[in-house]
XYZ file of N, CA, C and O in Angstrom:
348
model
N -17.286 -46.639 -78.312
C -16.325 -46.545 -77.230
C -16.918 -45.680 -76.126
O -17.214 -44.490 -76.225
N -17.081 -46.677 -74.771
C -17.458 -45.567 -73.776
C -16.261 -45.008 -72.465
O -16.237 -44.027 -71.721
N -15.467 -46.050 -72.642
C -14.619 -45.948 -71.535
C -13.035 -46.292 -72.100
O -12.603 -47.261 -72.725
N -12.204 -44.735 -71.462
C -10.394 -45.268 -71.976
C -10.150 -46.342 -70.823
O -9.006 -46.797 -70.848
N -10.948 -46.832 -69.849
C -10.510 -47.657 -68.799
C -9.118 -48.593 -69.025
O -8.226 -48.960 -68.260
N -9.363 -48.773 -70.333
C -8.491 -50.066 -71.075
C -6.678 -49.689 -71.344
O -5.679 -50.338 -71.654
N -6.957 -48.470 -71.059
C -5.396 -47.452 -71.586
C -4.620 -47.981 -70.167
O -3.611 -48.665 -70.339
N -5.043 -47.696 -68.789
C -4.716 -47.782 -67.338
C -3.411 -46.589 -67.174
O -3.473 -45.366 -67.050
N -2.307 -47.469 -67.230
C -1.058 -46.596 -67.127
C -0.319 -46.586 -67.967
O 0.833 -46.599 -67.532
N -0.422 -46.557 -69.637
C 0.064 -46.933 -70.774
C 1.259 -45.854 -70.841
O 1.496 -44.762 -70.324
N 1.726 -46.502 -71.514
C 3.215 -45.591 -71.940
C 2.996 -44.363 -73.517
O 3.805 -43.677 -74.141
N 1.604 -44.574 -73.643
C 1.714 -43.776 -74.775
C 2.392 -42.485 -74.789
O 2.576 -41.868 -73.740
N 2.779 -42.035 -75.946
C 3.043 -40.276 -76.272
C 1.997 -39.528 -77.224
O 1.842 -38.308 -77.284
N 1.390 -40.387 -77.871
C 0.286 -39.805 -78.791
C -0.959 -40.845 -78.759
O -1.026 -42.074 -78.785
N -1.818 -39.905 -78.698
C -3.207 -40.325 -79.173
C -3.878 -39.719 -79.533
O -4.104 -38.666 -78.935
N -4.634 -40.081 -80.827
C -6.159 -39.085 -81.165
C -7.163 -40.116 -81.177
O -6.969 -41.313 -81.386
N -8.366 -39.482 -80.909
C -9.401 -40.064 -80.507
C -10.775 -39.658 -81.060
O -11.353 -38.676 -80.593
N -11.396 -40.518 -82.209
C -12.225 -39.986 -82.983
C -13.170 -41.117 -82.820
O -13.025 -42.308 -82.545
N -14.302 -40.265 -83.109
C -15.597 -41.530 -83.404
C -16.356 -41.781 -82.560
O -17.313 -42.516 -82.803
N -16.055 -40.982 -80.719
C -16.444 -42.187 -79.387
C -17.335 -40.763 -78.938
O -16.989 -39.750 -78.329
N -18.751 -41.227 -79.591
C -19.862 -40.492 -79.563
C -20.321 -40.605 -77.929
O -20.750 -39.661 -77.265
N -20.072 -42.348 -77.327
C -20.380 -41.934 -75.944
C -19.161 -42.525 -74.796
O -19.179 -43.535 -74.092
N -18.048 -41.361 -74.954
C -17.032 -41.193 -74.815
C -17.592 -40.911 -72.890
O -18.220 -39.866 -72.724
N -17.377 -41.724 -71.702
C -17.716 -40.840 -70.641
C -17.053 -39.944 -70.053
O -17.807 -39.073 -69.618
N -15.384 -39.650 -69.719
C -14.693 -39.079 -70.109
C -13.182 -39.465 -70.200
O -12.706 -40.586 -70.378
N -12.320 -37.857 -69.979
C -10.815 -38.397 -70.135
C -9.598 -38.623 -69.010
O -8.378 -38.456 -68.976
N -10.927 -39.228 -67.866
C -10.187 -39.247 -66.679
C -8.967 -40.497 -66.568
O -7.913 -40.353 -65.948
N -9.323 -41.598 -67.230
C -8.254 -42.791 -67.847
C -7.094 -41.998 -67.855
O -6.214 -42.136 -67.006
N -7.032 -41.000 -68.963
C -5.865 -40.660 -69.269
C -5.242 -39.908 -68.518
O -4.180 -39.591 -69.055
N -5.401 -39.351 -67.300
C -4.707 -39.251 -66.337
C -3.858 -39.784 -65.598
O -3.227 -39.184 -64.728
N -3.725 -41.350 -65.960
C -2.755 -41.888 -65.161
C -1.518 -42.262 -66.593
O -0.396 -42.756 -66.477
N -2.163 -41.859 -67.754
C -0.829 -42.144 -69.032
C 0.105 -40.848 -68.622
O -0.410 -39.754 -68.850
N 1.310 -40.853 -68.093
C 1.899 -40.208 -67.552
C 2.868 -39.454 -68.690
O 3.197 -38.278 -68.840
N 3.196 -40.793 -69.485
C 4.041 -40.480 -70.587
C 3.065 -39.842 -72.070
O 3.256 -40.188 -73.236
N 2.168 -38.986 -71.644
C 1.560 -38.896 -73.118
C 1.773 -37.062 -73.176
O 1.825 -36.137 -72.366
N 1.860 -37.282 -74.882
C 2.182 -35.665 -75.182
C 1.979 -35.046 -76.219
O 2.470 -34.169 -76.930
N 1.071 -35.763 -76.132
C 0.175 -35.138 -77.733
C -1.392 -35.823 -78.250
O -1.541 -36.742 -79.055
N -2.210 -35.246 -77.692
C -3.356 -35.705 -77.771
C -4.341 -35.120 -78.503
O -4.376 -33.891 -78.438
N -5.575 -35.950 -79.538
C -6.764 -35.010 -80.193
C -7.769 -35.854 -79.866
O -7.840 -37.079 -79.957
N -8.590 -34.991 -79.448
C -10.347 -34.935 -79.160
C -11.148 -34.764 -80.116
O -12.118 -34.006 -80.143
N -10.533 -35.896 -81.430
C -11.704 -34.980 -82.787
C -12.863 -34.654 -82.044
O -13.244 -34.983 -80.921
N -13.523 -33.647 -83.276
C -14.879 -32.926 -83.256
C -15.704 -34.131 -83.343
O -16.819 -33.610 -83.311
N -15.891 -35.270 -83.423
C -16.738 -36.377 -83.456
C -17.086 -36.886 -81.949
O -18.207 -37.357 -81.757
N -16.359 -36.821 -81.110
C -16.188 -37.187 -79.982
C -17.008 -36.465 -78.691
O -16.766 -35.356 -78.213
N -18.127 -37.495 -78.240
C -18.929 -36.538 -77.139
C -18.524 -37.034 -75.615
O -18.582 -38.146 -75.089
N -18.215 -36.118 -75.267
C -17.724 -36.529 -73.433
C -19.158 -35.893 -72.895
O -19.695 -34.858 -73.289
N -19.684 -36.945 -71.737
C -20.212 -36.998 -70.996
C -20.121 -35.894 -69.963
O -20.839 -34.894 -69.960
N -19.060 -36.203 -68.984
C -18.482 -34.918 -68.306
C -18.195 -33.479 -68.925
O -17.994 -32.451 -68.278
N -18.219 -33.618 -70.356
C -17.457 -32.356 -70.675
C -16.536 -31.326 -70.378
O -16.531 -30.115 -70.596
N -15.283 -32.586 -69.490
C -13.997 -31.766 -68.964
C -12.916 -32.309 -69.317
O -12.734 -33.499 -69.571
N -11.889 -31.131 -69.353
C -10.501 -31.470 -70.106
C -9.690 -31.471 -68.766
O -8.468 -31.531 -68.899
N -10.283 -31.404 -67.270
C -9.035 -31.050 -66.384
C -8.774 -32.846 -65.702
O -8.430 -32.887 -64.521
N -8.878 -33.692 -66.159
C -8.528 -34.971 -66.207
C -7.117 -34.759 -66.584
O -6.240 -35.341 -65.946
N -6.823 -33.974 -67.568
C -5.594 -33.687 -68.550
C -4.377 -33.028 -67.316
O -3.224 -33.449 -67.221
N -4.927 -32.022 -66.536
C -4.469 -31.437 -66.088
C -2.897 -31.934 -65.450
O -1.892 -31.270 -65.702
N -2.853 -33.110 -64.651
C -1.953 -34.077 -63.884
C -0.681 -34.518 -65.252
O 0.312 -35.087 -64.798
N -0.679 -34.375 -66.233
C -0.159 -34.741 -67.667
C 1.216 -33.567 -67.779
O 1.366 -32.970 -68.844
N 2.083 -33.331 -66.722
C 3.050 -32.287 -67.447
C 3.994 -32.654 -68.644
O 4.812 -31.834 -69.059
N 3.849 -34.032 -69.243
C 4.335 -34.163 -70.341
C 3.473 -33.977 -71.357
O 3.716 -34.527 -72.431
N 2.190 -33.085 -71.188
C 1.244 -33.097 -72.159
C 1.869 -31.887 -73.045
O 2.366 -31.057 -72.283
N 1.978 -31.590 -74.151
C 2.553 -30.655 -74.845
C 1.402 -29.807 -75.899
O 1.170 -28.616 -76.109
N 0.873 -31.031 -76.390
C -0.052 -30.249 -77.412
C -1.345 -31.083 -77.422
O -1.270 -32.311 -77.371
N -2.608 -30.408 -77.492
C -3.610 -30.632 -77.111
C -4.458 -30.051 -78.441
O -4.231 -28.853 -78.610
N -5.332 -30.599 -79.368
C -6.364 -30.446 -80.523
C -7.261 -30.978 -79.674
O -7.134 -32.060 -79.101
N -8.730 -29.768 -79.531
C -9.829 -30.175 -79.343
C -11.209 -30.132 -80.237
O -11.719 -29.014 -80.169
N -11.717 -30.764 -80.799
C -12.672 -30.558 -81.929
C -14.063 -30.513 -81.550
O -14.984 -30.065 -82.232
N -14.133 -31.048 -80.327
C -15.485 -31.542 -79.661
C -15.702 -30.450 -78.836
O -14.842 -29.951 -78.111
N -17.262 -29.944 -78.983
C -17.426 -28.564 -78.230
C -17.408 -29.081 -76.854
O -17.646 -30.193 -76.382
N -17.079 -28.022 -76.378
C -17.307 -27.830 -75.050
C -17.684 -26.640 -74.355
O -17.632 -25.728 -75.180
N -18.143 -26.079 -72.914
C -18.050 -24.922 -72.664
C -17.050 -24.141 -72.717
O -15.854 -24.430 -72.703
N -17.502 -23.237 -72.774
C -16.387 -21.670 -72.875
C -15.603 -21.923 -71.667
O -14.412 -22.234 -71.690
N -16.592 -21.724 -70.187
C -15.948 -21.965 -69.109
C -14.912 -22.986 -68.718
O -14.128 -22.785 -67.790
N -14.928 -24.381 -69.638
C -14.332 -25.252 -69.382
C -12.973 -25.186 -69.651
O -12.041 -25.667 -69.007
N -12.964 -24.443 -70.825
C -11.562 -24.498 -72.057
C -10.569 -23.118 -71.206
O -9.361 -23.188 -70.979
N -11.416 -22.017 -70.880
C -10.697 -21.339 -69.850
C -10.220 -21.503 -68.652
O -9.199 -21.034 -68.150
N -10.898 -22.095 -68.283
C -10.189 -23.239 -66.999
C -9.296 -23.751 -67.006
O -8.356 -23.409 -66.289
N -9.254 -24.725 -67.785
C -8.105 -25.675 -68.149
C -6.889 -24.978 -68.669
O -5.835 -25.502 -68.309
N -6.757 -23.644 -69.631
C -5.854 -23.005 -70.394
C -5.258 -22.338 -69.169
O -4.031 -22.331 -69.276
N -5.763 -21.657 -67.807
C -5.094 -21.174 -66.854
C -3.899 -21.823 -66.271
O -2.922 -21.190 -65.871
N -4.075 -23.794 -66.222
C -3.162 -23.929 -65.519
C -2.558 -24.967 -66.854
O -1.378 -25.127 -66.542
N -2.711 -25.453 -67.685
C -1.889 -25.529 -68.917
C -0.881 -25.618 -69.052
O -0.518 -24.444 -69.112
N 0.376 -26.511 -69.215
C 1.457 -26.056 -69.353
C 2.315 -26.435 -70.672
O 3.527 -26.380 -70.879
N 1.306 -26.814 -71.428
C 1.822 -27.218 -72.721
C 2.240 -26.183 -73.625
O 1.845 -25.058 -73.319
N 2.983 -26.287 -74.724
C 3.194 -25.316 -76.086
C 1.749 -24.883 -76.814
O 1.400 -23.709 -76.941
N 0.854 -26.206 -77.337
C 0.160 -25.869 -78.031
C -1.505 -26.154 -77.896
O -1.719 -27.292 -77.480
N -2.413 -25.566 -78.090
C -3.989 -25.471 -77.651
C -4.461 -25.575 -78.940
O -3.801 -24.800 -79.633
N -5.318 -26.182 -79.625
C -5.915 -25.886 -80.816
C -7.062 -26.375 -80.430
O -8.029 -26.357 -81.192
């Protein structure tokens, strides 16, 4: 899997996402408006290596990330955050 292109404006509320070694990133899911609960297994390599795709998501609630990323990135993103839960 290289591209969520295929999601567009889906109505999801959950997704996890394992396996997508060349994952480019999670900018797709920026337009799933309705999603609120998402995981990034640790299997999963993003290209970009950014979570602020996510950012536009205020129904995002809880967020599991398994897949490293920078330090800088994850602090970034946690500033403007508005979900319950970070793992």
């Amino acid at each position: 899997l290289e591209s969520l292109d295929f999601l567009g404006r889906s109505r999801l509320k959950n997704l996890a996402i394992y396996g997508a070694r060349g994952l480019q990133s999670l900018e797709p899911l920026s337009q799933c408006k309705s999603l609120e609960y998402l995981v990034v297994g640790h299997d999963v390599r993003l290209h970009d290596r950014s979570l602020e795709p996510l950012l536009p998501l205020r129904k995002l609630d809880v967020l599991e990330v398994g897949t490293p990323l920078p330090g800088q990135e994850i602090t970034g993103f946690l500033r403007s955050f508005r979900g319950r839960g970070f793992w």
